[in-house]
Amino acid sequence: MGCPPDFADRAPEAPLPAPAPPLAARLLPGAGLDRTDIDTPLRRVGLESAAARAVGRGRPVLRVLPDVVVLKIGGQSIMDRGAAALFPLLDELRVLRRQHKLLLGVGGGTRARHAYAVALDLGMPTSVLAKIGMNVPVQNARMLQMLLAADGGVLISNDDFAHLPLHYAVGCTPILPGMPPFSFWEKPGPRGRIPTHRTDAGVYLTAEALGAARCIFVKDEDGLYDANPKENPQARHIPRATAAEVLAMGLPDLVVEPVVLEYMQRTEHLRQIQIINGLVPGMLSRALAGEPVGTVIDAGPR
Ligand SMILES: Nc1ncnc2c1ncn2[C@@H]1O[C@H](COP(=O)(O)OP(=O)(O)O)[C@@H](O)[C@H]1O
Ligand SMILES: [Mg+2]
């Protein structure tokens, strides 16, 4: 595995935030029905109120791992194509992992879709589909990890975020099954019983939680088109758009889960995503070098 890589794309040092006034930590002793309390600014306000929202406003929000680049390796678009699609991409990754702190999130693909179809036929609710949907991405992540094991590939789970600095310190590349762990607690979605939060959402939310530098979706098309290019060869490529613009287009199908575009308009850190064609050699390297290949989607104004 060799020495820890010399990560080329370390984020610039953020300026130090202005010192914040100390938080009150005064105990308010009570007796009987008059409960003992802590004098916190959230003590007397509804947690959804404007007063609650004002608490902490203006303070910089921590980017936990600001120099990590999160890549989603598509399940159906890449993994399901086997060696022909994956091996050239792995050759690129073996070079790129020495220059960038990568976190690989992996999708489920056709086997997950089959499981969803059977579950829908059997009348399973969204919660059960979301639970079932967690399994296939683990299979794909495990295979990807084995393929990258000799190059420092390490399988991690959603509970392992606290160990990420250790993996990077020894030059490893963490690999995460992309399904978010909402499981039985998956929210009812607006578009039927298939879970709204699948592996695109899981990988994007991972990048956001870590305050990562970038989130790049590696799929099998050159990004977003105005129609599914597999069904419509006349589909027009859209090189750049905002999340709101894409949602307003009302396209019947998208290259990325729509919920990602919805969250992009609310998130703190990950204000841009990029979708690239991982079947074209060199595309991932170009994207990591900062080229706007594929489609770049911006969060747009807050
Ligand atoms: N408007 C669109 N633009 C581009 N691709 C689209 C569009 N609508 C649907 N697709 C399809 O989305 C696919 C990629 O999504 P998907 O297969 O879910 O990726 P993943 O493998 O990451 O799960 C492409 O193969 C493409 O056929
Ligand atoms: Mg998908």
Tab-separated table of C-alpha atoms and ligand atoms in Angstrom:
chain	number	residue	atom	x	y	z
A	1	MET	CA	0.000	0.000	0.000
A	2	GLY	CA	3.005	2.267	0.494
A	3	CYS	CA	3.149	5.621	2.229
A	4	PRO	CA	0.098	7.757	2.889
A	5	PRO	CA	-0.627	9.688	-0.280
A	6	ASP	CA	0.222	13.322	-0.706
A	7	PHE	CA	-3.316	14.659	-1.059
A	8	ALA	CA	-3.171	17.392	-3.636
A	9	ASP	CA	-6.576	18.984	-3.136
A	10	ARG	CA	-6.494	19.964	0.523
A	11	ALA	CA	-9.057	22.708	1.069
A	12	PRO	CA	-7.593	26.111	1.916
A	13	GLU	CA	-7.503	26.922	5.631
A	14	ALA	CA	-10.767	28.592	6.646
A	15	PRO	CA	-10.366	31.943	8.444
A	16	LEU	CA	-10.856	31.676	12.192
A	17	PRO	CA	-14.419	32.531	13.251
A	18	ALA	CA	-15.015	35.526	15.486
A	19	PRO	CA	-15.032	34.453	19.134
A	20	ALA	CA	-18.574	33.601	20.213
A	21	PRO	CA	-19.994	34.794	23.536
A	22	PRO	CA	-19.871	31.983	26.083
A	23	LEU	CA	-23.024	29.877	26.316
A	24	ALA	CA	-24.811	30.327	29.620
A	25	ALA	CA	-24.658	27.140	31.658
A	26	ARG	CA	-26.446	28.418	34.727
A	27	LEU	CA	-28.495	25.992	36.791
A	28	LEU	CA	-31.935	27.339	37.779
A	29	PRO	CA	-32.836	25.411	40.905
A	30	GLY	CA	-36.493	24.558	41.389
A	31	ALA	CA	-38.510	22.689	43.952
A	32	GLY	CA	-41.681	20.633	43.770
A	33	LEU	CA	-43.579	21.277	40.515
A	34	ASP	CA	-41.180	24.121	39.765
A	35	ARG	CA	-38.570	21.996	37.994
A	36	THR	CA	-34.855	22.532	38.147
A	37	ASP	CA	-33.792	23.891	34.803
A	38	ILE	CA	-30.750	24.887	32.773
A	39	ASP	CA	-30.613	28.414	31.456
A	40	THR	CA	-30.208	27.531	27.777
A	41	PRO	CA	-31.437	29.854	25.022
A	42	LEU	CA	-33.650	26.985	23.819
A	43	ARG	CA	-35.320	26.575	27.201
A	44	ARG	CA	-38.530	28.555	26.671
A	45	VAL	CA	-38.981	28.478	22.882
A	46	GLY	CA	-40.612	25.979	20.550
A	47	LEU	CA	-37.840	24.209	18.673
A	48	GLU	CA	-39.492	25.080	15.317
A	49	SER	CA	-39.914	28.760	16.236
A	50	ALA	CA	-38.106	31.720	14.695
A	51	ALA	CA	-36.464	32.313	18.092
A	52	ALA	CA	-35.023	28.787	18.049
A	53	ARG	CA	-33.762	29.218	14.480
A	54	ALA	CA	-31.897	32.356	15.560
A	55	VAL	CA	-29.824	30.395	18.087
A	56	GLY	CA	-26.423	29.720	16.575
A	57	ARG	CA	-27.212	31.711	13.444
A	58	GLY	CA	-24.185	33.493	12.050
A	59	ARG	CA	-21.777	30.921	13.439
A	60	PRO	CA	-19.716	28.963	10.943
A	61	VAL	CA	-20.944	25.396	10.575
A	62	LEU	CA	-18.143	22.883	10.935
A	63	ARG	CA	-16.907	21.101	7.849
A	64	VAL	CA	-15.771	17.856	9.416
A	65	LEU	CA	-13.620	16.596	6.536
A	66	PRO	CA	-13.451	19.509	4.102
A	67	ASP	CA	-10.872	17.975	1.786
A	68	VAL	CA	-12.666	14.690	1.137
A	69	VAL	CA	-14.121	14.065	-2.312
A	70	VAL	CA	-17.127	11.749	-2.228
A	71	LEU	CA	-17.725	9.607	-5.313
A	72	LYS	CA	-20.828	7.585	-5.988
A	73	ILE	CA	-20.108	4.500	-8.032
A	74	GLY	CA	-23.399	3.659	-9.730
A	75	GLY	CA	-24.997	0.305	-9.020
A	76	GLN	CA	-26.883	-0.313	-12.233
A	77	SER	CA	-24.833	2.063	-14.331
A	78	ILE	CA	-21.356	0.777	-13.348
A	79	MET	CA	-21.265	-2.231	-10.969
A	80	ASP	CA	-23.848	-4.293	-12.866
A	81	ARG	CA	-21.709	-4.051	-16.005
A	82	GLY	CA	-18.982	-6.019	-14.248
A	83	ALA	CA	-15.338	-6.007	-15.192
A	84	ALA	CA	-15.755	-4.274	-18.552
A	85	ALA	CA	-17.008	-1.113	-16.858
A	86	LEU	CA	-15.372	-1.374	-13.471
A	87	PHE	CA	-11.794	-2.418	-14.197
A	88	PRO	CA	-10.828	0.653	-16.267
A	89	LEU	CA	-12.432	2.833	-13.596
A	90	LEU	CA	-10.433	1.025	-10.901
A	91	ASP	CA	-7.220	1.726	-12.824
A	92	GLU	CA	-8.084	5.419	-12.678
A	93	LEU	CA	-9.061	5.222	-9.015
A	94	ARG	CA	-5.753	3.591	-8.100
A	95	VAL	CA	-3.973	6.699	-9.378
A	96	LEU	CA	-6.491	9.261	-8.147
A	97	ARG	CA	-6.589	7.907	-4.587
A	98	ARG	CA	-2.964	8.993	-4.185
A	99	GLN	CA	-3.869	12.583	-5.067
A	100	HIS	CA	-7.251	12.964	-3.366
A	101	LYS	CA	-8.898	11.837	-0.149
A	102	LEU	CA	-11.657	9.784	-1.711
A	103	LEU	CA	-14.719	8.271	-0.098
A	104	LEU	CA	-16.501	5.811	-2.384
A	105	GLY	CA	-20.239	5.253	-1.957
A	106	VAL	CA	-21.777	2.405	-3.917
A	107	GLY	CA	-25.247	1.860	-5.364
A	108	GLY	CA	-27.375	-1.275	-5.535
A	109	GLY	CA	-28.512	-1.555	-9.145
A	110	THR	CA	-30.610	-4.218	-10.788
A	111	ARG	CA	-30.645	-6.687	-7.894
A	112	ALA	CA	-32.032	-3.970	-5.630
A	113	ARG	CA	-34.632	-3.139	-8.294
A	114	HIS	CA	-35.616	-6.815	-8.461
A	115	ALA	CA	-35.997	-6.933	-4.675
A	116	TYR	CA	-38.148	-3.764	-4.802
A	117	ALA	CA	-40.328	-5.297	-7.554
A	118	VAL	CA	-40.901	-8.496	-5.570
A	119	ALA	CA	-41.569	-6.520	-2.380
A	120	LEU	CA	-44.063	-4.252	-4.161
A	121	ASP	CA	-45.812	-7.299	-5.622
A	122	LEU	CA	-46.055	-8.762	-2.132
A	123	GLY	CA	-47.590	-5.558	-0.769
A	124	MET	CA	-44.639	-4.453	1.327
A	125	PRO	CA	-44.749	-0.883	2.661
A	126	THR	CA	-42.099	1.742	1.910
A	127	SER	CA	-40.458	1.100	5.277
A	128	VAL	CA	-39.806	-2.553	4.387
A	129	LEU	CA	-38.572	-1.653	0.896
A	130	ALA	CA	-36.098	0.774	2.448
A	131	LYS	CA	-34.897	-1.931	4.843
A	132	ILE	CA	-34.492	-4.428	1.983
A	133	GLY	CA	-32.763	-1.781	-0.141
A	134	MET	CA	-29.866	-1.672	2.291
A	135	ASN	CA	-28.588	-5.135	1.392
A	136	VAL	CA	-27.534	-5.046	-2.267
A	137	PRO	CA	-25.349	-1.917	-1.938
A	138	VAL	CA	-23.472	-3.839	0.779
A	139	GLN	CA	-22.775	-6.652	-1.710
A	140	ASN	CA	-21.472	-4.152	-4.249
A	141	ALA	CA	-19.430	-2.233	-1.683
A	142	ARG	CA	-17.917	-5.503	-0.463
A	143	MET	CA	-16.845	-6.514	-3.977
A	144	LEU	CA	-15.432	-3.046	-4.653
A	145	GLN	CA	-13.519	-3.225	-1.382
A	146	MET	CA	-12.008	-6.600	-2.272
A	147	LEU	CA	-10.968	-5.273	-5.674
A	148	LEU	CA	-9.288	-2.282	-4.025
A	149	ALA	CA	-8.038	-4.145	-0.943
A	150	ALA	CA	-4.446	-4.297	-2.175
A	151	ASP	CA	-4.621	-0.532	-2.726
A	152	GLY	CA	-6.028	0.317	0.697
A	153	GLY	CA	-9.753	-0.171	0.091
A	154	VAL	CA	-11.578	-0.471	3.433
A	155	LEU	CA	-15.258	-1.315	3.846
A	156	ILE	CA	-16.981	1.057	6.252
A	157	SER	CA	-20.544	1.479	7.486
A	158	ASN	CA	-22.576	4.517	8.394
A	159	ASP	CA	-21.447	4.081	11.988
A	160	ASP	CA	-17.771	4.389	11.064
A	161	PHE	CA	-17.592	8.080	10.194
A	162	ALA	CA	-15.571	8.758	13.340
A	163	HIS	CA	-12.829	6.443	12.031
A	164	LEU	CA	-12.453	8.178	8.672
A	165	PRO	CA	-9.459	10.320	9.766
A	166	LEU	CA	-7.653	7.142	10.763
A	167	HIS	CA	-8.263	5.547	7.349
A	168	TYR	CA	-6.937	8.636	5.581
A	169	ALA	CA	-3.938	8.922	7.912
A	170	VAL	CA	-2.739	5.473	6.857
A	171	GLY	CA	-3.544	6.064	3.195
A	172	CYS	CA	-6.678	3.926	2.930
A	173	THR	CA	-9.723	4.530	0.730
A	174	PRO	CA	-13.008	4.018	2.601
A	175	ILE	CA	-15.877	2.377	0.723
A	176	LEU	CA	-19.437	2.813	1.968
A	177	PRO	CA	-22.681	1.098	0.895
A	178	GLY	CA	-24.670	4.057	-0.403
A	179	MET	CA	-28.122	3.357	1.054
A	180	PRO	CA	-28.916	5.785	3.881
A	181	PRO	CA	-29.824	4.008	7.130
A	182	PHE	CA	-33.382	5.330	7.311
A	183	SER	CA	-34.497	1.708	7.076
A	184	PHE	CA	-37.952	1.190	8.649
A	185	TRP	CA	-38.009	4.933	9.328
A	186	GLU	CA	-37.934	5.893	5.635
A	187	LYS	CA	-40.313	8.837	5.175
A	188	PRO	CA	-43.370	8.282	2.989
A	189	GLY	CA	-42.394	9.768	-0.354
A	190	PRO	CA	-44.383	11.887	-2.789
A	191	ARG	CA	-43.821	9.479	-5.662
A	192	GLY	CA	-45.231	6.146	-4.593
A	193	ARG	CA	-43.965	3.301	-2.427
A	194	ILE	CA	-40.364	3.033	-3.698
A	195	PRO	CA	-38.108	4.701	-1.096
A	196	THR	CA	-37.349	8.297	-2.020
A	197	HIS	CA	-33.961	8.109	-0.328
A	198	ARG	CA	-31.861	5.581	-2.157
A	199	THR	CA	-28.150	5.459	-2.769
A	200	ASP	CA	-27.789	8.827	-4.567
A	201	ALA	CA	-29.448	10.473	-1.574
A	202	GLY	CA	-27.383	8.442	0.884
A	203	VAL	CA	-24.118	9.381	-0.772
A	204	TYR	CA	-25.076	13.052	-1.126
A	205	LEU	CA	-26.175	13.275	2.515
A	206	THR	CA	-22.927	11.590	3.559
A	207	ALA	CA	-20.952	14.248	1.696
A	208	GLU	CA	-23.050	16.969	3.304
A	209	ALA	CA	-22.682	15.502	6.790
A	210	LEU	CA	-18.912	15.427	6.394
A	211	GLY	CA	-18.778	18.896	4.853
A	212	ALA	CA	-16.862	17.245	2.028
A	213	ALA	CA	-15.308	19.268	-0.774
A	214	ARG	CA	-17.283	17.661	-3.595
A	215	CYS	CA	-19.764	14.943	-4.492
A	216	ILE	CA	-19.431	13.353	-7.923
A	217	PHE	CA	-21.848	10.765	-9.301
A	218	VAL	CA	-20.150	8.258	-11.578
A	219	LYS	CA	-22.804	6.786	-13.881
A	220	ASP	CA	-23.193	5.634	-17.490
A	221	GLU	CA	-24.304	8.835	-19.243
A	222	ASP	CA	-22.611	12.205	-19.710
A	223	GLY	CA	-24.826	13.667	-17.002
A	224	LEU	CA	-28.300	15.131	-17.343
A	225	TYR	CA	-30.345	15.258	-20.566
A	226	ASP	CA	-33.798	16.681	-21.210
A	227	ALA	CA	-35.009	13.086	-21.592
A	228	ASN	CA	-33.635	9.663	-20.731
A	229	PRO	CA	-31.001	9.215	-23.470
A	230	LYS	CA	-31.490	5.439	-23.374
A	231	GLU	CA	-35.060	5.904	-24.544
A	232	ASN	CA	-34.675	9.033	-26.639
A	233	PRO	CA	-31.551	9.306	-28.819
A	234	GLN	CA	-32.523	12.932	-29.622
A	235	ALA	CA	-32.237	13.873	-25.933
A	236	ARG	CA	-30.348	17.143	-25.427
A	237	HIS	CA	-27.425	17.309	-23.014
A	238	ILE	CA	-27.679	19.844	-20.190
A	239	PRO	CA	-24.121	20.797	-19.152
A	240	ARG	CA	-25.071	23.057	-16.241
A	241	ALA	CA	-28.212	24.044	-14.337
A	242	THR	CA	-29.377	24.851	-10.863
A	243	ALA	CA	-31.257	22.289	-8.789
A	244	ALA	CA	-34.395	24.445	-8.923
A	245	GLU	CA	-34.136	24.754	-12.715
A	246	VAL	CA	-33.859	20.983	-13.125
A	247	LEU	CA	-36.836	20.340	-10.853
A	248	ALA	CA	-38.846	23.026	-12.685
A	249	MET	CA	-38.208	21.222	-15.990
A	250	GLY	CA	-40.559	18.536	-14.687
A	251	LEU	CA	-38.670	15.795	-16.534
A	252	PRO	CA	-40.342	12.387	-16.240
A	253	ASP	CA	-37.036	10.799	-15.227
A	254	LEU	CA	-33.713	12.113	-13.966
A	255	VAL	CA	-30.144	10.856	-13.880
A	256	VAL	CA	-30.011	11.474	-10.127
A	257	GLU	CA	-32.634	10.928	-7.429
A	258	PRO	CA	-34.830	14.068	-7.356
A	259	VAL	CA	-34.650	14.259	-3.576
A	260	VAL	CA	-30.952	15.142	-3.917
A	261	LEU	CA	-31.936	18.273	-5.859
A	262	GLU	CA	-34.535	19.099	-3.237
A	263	TYR	CA	-31.982	18.825	-0.413
A	264	MET	CA	-29.368	20.804	-2.347
A	265	GLN	CA	-31.520	23.890	-1.922
A	266	ARG	CA	-31.395	23.555	1.873
A	267	THR	CA	-28.011	22.110	2.718
A	268	GLU	CA	-25.167	24.030	4.266
A	269	HIS	CA	-22.055	22.747	2.518
A	270	LEU	CA	-22.561	20.650	-0.621
A	271	ARG	CA	-23.814	23.369	-2.941
A	272	GLN	CA	-22.829	21.597	-6.119
A	273	ILE	CA	-22.866	18.087	-7.547
A	274	GLN	CA	-21.412	16.701	-10.745
A	275	ILE	CA	-22.634	13.720	-12.746
A	276	ILE	CA	-20.174	12.083	-15.099
A	277	ASN	CA	-19.897	9.119	-17.418
A	278	GLY	CA	-17.672	6.546	-15.748
A	279	LEU	CA	-17.693	4.385	-18.888
A	280	VAL	CA	-15.535	6.961	-20.694
A	281	PRO	CA	-11.876	6.544	-19.703
A	282	GLY	CA	-10.353	9.684	-18.203
A	283	MET	CA	-13.669	11.322	-17.321
A	284	LEU	CA	-13.247	10.786	-13.578
A	285	SER	CA	-9.696	12.172	-13.679
A	286	ARG	CA	-10.917	15.229	-15.559
A	287	ALA	CA	-13.743	15.804	-13.080
A	288	LEU	CA	-11.348	15.494	-10.150
A	289	ALA	CA	-9.021	17.954	-11.861
A	290	GLY	CA	-11.901	20.441	-11.720
A	291	GLU	CA	-13.161	20.222	-15.307
A	292	PRO	CA	-16.920	20.689	-15.620
A	293	VAL	CA	-17.320	17.461	-17.607
A	294	GLY	CA	-20.707	15.775	-17.635
A	295	THR	CA	-23.311	17.891	-15.875
A	296	VAL	CA	-22.730	20.296	-13.009
A	297	ILE	CA	-25.781	21.082	-10.896
A	298	ASP	CA	-25.541	24.079	-8.584
A	299	ALA	CA	-27.670	24.649	-5.523
A	300	GLY	CA	-28.485	28.154	-6.715
A	301	PRO	CA	-29.283	31.058	-4.396
A	302	ARG	CA	-30.318	30.157	-0.851
B	1	LIG	N1	-33.052	12.982	-17.912
B	1	LIG	C1	-32.100	12.037	-17.861
B	1	LIG	N2	-30.826	12.346	-18.204
B	1	LIG	C2	-29.848	11.409	-18.133
B	1	LIG	N3	-30.064	10.129	-17.772
B	1	LIG	C3	-31.306	9.776	-17.398
B	1	LIG	C4	-32.376	10.708	-17.448
B	1	LIG	N4	-33.510	10.075	-17.050
B	1	LIG	C5	-33.168	8.833	-16.762
B	1	LIG	N5	-31.862	8.629	-16.971
B	1	LIG	C6	-31.186	7.356	-16.727
B	1	LIG	O1	-30.564	7.412	-15.455
B	1	LIG	C7	-29.579	6.417	-15.473
B	1	LIG	C8	-28.624	6.604	-14.320
B	1	LIG	O2	-29.333	6.430	-13.135
B	1	LIG	P1	-29.236	5.064	-12.345
B	1	LIG	O3	-29.235	3.888	-13.267
B	1	LIG	O4	-30.281	5.132	-11.276
B	1	LIG	O5	-27.788	5.222	-11.720
B	1	LIG	P2	-27.125	4.362	-10.558
B	1	LIG	O6	-26.394	3.274	-11.259
B	1	LIG	O7	-26.194	5.342	-9.895
B	1	LIG	O8	-28.241	3.914	-9.670
B	1	LIG	C9	-28.943	6.539	-16.826
B	1	LIG	O9	-28.440	5.302	-17.215
B	1	LIG	C10	-30.084	7.018	-17.703
B	1	LIG	O10	-30.543	5.997	-18.553
B	2	MG	MG	-30.151	4.848	-9.157
